[in-house]
Structure formats: C-alpha cells, structure tokens
mmCIF file of C-alpha atoms in Angstrom:
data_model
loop_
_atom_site.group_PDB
_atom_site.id
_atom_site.type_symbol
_atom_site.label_atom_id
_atom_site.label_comp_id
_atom_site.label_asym_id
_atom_site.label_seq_id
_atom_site.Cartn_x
_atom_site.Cartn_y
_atom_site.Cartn_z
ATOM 1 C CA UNK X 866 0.000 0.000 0.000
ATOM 2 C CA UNK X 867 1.817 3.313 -1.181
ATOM 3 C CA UNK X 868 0.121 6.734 -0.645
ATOM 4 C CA UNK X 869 1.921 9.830 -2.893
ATOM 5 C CA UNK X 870 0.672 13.504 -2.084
ATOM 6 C CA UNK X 871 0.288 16.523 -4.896
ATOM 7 C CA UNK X 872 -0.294 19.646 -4.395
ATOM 8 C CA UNK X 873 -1.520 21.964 -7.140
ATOM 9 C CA UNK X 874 -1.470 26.123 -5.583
ATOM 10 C CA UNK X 875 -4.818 25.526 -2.729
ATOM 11 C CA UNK X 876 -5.824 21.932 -3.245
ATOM 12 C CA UNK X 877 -3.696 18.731 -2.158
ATOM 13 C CA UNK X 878 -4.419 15.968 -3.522
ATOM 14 C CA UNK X 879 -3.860 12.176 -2.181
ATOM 15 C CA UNK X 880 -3.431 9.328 -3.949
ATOM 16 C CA UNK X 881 -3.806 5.984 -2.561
ATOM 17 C CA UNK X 882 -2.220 2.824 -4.349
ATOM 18 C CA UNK X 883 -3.051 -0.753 -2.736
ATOM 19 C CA UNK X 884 -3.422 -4.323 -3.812
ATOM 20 C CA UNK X 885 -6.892 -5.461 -4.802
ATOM 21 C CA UNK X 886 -8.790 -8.610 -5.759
ATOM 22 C CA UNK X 887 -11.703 -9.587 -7.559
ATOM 23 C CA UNK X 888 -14.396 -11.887 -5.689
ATOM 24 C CA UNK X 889 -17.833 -12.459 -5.718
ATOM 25 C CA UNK X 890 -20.194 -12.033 -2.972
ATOM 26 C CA UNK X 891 -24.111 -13.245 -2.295
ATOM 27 C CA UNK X 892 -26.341 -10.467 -1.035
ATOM 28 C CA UNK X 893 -29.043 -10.543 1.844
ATOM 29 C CA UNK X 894 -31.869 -9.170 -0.775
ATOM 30 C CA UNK X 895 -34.413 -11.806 -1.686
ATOM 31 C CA UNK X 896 -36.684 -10.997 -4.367
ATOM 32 C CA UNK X 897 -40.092 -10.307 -1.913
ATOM 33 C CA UNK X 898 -37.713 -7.708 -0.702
ATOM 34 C CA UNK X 899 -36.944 -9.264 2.345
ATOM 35 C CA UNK X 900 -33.593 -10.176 3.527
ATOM 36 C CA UNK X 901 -31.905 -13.310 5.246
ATOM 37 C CA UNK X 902 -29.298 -12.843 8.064
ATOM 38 C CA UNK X 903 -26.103 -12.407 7.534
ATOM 39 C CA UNK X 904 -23.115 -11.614 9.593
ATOM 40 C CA UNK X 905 -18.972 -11.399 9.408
ATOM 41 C CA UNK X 906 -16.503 -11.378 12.309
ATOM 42 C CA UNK X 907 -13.079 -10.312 12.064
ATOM 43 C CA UNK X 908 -9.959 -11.236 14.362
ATOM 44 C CA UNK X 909 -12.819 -13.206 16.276
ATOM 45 C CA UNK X 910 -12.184 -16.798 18.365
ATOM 46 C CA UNK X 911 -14.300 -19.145 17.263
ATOM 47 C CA UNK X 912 -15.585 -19.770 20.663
ATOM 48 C CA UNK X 913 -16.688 -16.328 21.150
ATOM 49 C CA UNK X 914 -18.223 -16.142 17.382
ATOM 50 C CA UNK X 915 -20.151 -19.273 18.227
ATOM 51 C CA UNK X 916 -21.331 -17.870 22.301
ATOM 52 C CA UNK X 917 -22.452 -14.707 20.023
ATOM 53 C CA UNK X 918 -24.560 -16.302 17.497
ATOM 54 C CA UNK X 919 -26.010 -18.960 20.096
ATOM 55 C CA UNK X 920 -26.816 -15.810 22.428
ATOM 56 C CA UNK X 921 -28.660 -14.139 19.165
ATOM 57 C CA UNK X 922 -30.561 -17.090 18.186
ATOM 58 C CA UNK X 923 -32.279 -17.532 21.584
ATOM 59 C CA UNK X 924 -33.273 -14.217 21.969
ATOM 60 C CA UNK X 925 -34.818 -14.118 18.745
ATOM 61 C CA UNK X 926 -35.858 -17.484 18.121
ATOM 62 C CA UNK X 927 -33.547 -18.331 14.986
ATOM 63 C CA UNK X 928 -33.306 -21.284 12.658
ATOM 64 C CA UNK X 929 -29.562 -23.055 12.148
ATOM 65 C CA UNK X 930 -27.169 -20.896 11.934
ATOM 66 C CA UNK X 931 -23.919 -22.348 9.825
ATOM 67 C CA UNK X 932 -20.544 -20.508 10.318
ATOM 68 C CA UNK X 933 -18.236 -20.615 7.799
ATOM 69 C CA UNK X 934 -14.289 -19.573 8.052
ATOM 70 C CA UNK X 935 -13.137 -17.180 5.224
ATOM 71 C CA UNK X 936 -9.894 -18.731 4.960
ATOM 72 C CA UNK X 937 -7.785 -16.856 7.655
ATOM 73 C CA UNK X 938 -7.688 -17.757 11.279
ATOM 74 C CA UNK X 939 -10.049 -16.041 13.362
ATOM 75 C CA UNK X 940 -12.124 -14.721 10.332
ATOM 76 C CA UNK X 941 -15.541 -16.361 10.159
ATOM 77 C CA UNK X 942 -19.086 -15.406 8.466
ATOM 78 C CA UNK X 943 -22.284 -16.784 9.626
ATOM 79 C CA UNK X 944 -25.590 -17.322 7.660
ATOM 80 C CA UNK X 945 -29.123 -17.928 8.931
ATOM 81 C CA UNK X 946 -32.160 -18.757 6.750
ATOM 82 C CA UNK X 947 -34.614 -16.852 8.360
ATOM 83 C CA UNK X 948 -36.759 -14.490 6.289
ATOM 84 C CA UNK X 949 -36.754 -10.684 7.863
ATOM 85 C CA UNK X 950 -37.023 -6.629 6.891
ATOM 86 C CA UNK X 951 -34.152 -5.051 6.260
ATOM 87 C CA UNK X 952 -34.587 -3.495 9.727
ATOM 88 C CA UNK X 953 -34.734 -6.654 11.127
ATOM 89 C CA UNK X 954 -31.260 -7.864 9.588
ATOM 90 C CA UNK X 955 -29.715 -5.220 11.209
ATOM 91 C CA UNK X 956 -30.849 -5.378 14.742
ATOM 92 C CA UNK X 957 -30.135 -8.956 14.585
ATOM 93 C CA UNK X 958 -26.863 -8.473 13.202
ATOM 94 C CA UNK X 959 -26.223 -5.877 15.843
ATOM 95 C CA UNK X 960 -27.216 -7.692 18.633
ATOM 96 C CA UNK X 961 -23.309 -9.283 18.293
ATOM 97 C CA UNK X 962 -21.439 -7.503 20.036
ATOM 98 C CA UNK X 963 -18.615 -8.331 17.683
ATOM 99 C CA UNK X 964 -19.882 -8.314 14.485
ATOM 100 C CA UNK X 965 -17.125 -6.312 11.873
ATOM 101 C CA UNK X 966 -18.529 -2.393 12.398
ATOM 102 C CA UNK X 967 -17.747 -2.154 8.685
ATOM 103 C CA UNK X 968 -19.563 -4.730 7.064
ATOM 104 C CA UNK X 969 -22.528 -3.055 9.350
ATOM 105 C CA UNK X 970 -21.759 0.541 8.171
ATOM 106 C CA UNK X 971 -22.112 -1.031 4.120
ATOM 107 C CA UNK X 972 -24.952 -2.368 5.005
ATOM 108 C CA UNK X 973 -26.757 0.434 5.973
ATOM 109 C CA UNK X 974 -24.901 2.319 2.846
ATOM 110 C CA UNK X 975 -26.443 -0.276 0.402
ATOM 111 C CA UNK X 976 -29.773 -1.445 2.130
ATOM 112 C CA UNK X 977 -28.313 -5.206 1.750
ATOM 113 C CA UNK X 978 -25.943 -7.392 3.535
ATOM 114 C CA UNK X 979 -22.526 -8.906 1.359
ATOM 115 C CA UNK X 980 -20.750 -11.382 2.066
ATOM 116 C CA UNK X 981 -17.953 -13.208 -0.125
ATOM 117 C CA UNK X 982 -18.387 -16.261 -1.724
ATOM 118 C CA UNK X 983 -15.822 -17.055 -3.861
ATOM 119 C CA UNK X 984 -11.551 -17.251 -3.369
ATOM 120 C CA UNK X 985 -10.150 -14.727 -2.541
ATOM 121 C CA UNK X 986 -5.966 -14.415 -2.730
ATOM 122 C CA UNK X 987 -6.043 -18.145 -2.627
ATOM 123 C CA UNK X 988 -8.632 -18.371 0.609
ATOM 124 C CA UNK X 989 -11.427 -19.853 0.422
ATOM 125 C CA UNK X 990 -14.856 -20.470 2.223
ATOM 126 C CA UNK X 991 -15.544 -23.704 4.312
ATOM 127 C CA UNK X 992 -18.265 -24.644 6.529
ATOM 128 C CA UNK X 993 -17.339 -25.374 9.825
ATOM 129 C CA UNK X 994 -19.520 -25.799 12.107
ATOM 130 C CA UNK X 995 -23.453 -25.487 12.326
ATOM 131 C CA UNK X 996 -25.346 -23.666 15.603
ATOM 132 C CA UNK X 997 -28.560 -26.098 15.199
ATOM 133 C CA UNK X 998 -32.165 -25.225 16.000
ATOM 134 C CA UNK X 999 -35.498 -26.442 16.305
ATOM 135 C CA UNK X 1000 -37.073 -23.296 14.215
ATOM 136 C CA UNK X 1001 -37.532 -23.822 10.932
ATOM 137 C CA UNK X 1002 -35.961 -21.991 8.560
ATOM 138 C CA UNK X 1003 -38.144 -19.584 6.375
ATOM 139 C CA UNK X 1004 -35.713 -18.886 3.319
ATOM 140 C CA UNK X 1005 -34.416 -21.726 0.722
ATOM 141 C CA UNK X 1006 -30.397 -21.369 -0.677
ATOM 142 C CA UNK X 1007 -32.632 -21.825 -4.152
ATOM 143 C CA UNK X 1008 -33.977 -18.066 -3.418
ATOM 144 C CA UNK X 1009 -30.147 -16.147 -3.533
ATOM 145 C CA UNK X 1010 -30.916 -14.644 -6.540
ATOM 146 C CA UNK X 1011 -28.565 -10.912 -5.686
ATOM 147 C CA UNK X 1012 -25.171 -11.946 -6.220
ATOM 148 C CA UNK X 1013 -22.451 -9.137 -6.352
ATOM 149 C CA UNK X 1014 -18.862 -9.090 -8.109
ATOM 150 C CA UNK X 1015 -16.575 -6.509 -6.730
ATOM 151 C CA UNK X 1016 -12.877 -5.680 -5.750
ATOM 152 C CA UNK X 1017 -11.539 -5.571 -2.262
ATOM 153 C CA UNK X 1018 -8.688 -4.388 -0.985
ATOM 154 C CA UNK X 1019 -8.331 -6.346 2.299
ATOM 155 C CA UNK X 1020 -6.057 -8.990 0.329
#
C-alpha cells in the first residue's frame, strides 16, 4: 500500500495505491424484498463467534445458523435462513457484540448485507460448524438470486 501527495497552488491531492482482488459475494436481498441474516466477524475466536450467534438465536428465536471460516484464522461469516425486513437484519446483526462495524456501516450504505463467496488471494470459504435449531428456517439457498462481483482491498 503506497500513498503519494500533490499539491496543485490551494488543493492537495492524495493518492492511494493498494493491492486489490476480484471476488464475488451473495447479497441478503431476496426478491419479496426481504432479507436473510447475515453476519462477518473479524480477528474473532471461534468460541466467542459461536457464544455470540447462540446468544442471538435464543433471543430471537432463529433457525440453524452455519458458520463458515473465510480462509484466515479467526475470520468467520455466519448465515441464517430466516426471512426478515431489512430493519430486522440489522438489529439482529447488531445484537453481536462483535460483528465487523464495517460490514454493518455497508450495510446500511447499500440497504443489503454482502458477504464473499468465492476465493479470494487463494482463501477460500468452508463450513465449519453449524449452531442447530429447532425453528424452521423460512428462506431456501434456491432463493439467492442478488449476487455481487466486486474488488476488495483487504487482500
């Protein structure tokens, strides 16, 4: 990552150089405009990702929830097949005291959750382990219809 400064008589202008790689993400949007729940922790133990989601799905009476690590240690996303507002996905999301803050803040940006899908750098996405429930879950993996290609620069 290189950063390089100009500055032309009042104005200074930054330029900002950094790695970046192409990926492809699923979004929370389902096509009755609801959402499914979604959520991403970073530099997160296991353990603590797992006491966090088990916490959530109590309290609000959640289907399975499957965690997934995103190829680096301590770097997990979670995914729970319940059908809810946009609203909703956020309070839920929020009720983890861990959750990444920035994958929160683009949420609210884009009025949809992202999460990655594909390699990334060489990483890539396995299941491992699943929170189980006695709720039934309310949204089908046929429904992901809102998929998302885009560049990242957390490589």
């Amino acid at each position: 990552m290189a950063f390089f400064r100009i500055q032309i008589l009042t104005r200074l202008f930054v330029v900002h150089i950094k790695k970046i790689a192409n990926t492809q993400g699923v979004n929370s949007s389902l096509s009755d405009g609801k959402h499914f729940l979604m959520f991403d922790f970073d530099n997160v133990k296991l353990l603590k990702v797992w006491y966090e989601l088990k916490k959530t799905q109590l309290k609000y009476d959640l289907p399975n929830i499957y965690i997934a690590n995103t190829g680096k240690p301590d770097s997990f996303h979670a995914y729970c097949l319940k059908r809810v507002s946009f609203i909703e996905m956020v309070q839920v999301a929020l009720n983890c005291e861990s959750i990444d803050r920035t994958f929160v803040r683009f949420m609210l940006f884009r009025n949809h959750g992202t999460l990655r899908i594909s390699e990334k750098n060489g990483r890539q996405i396995t299941r491992v382990h699943t929170i189980e429930s006695k709720t039934k879950e309310t949204v089908s993996v046929k429904e992901f219809t809102s998929y998302t290609k885009y560049e990242t620069g957390n490589i």
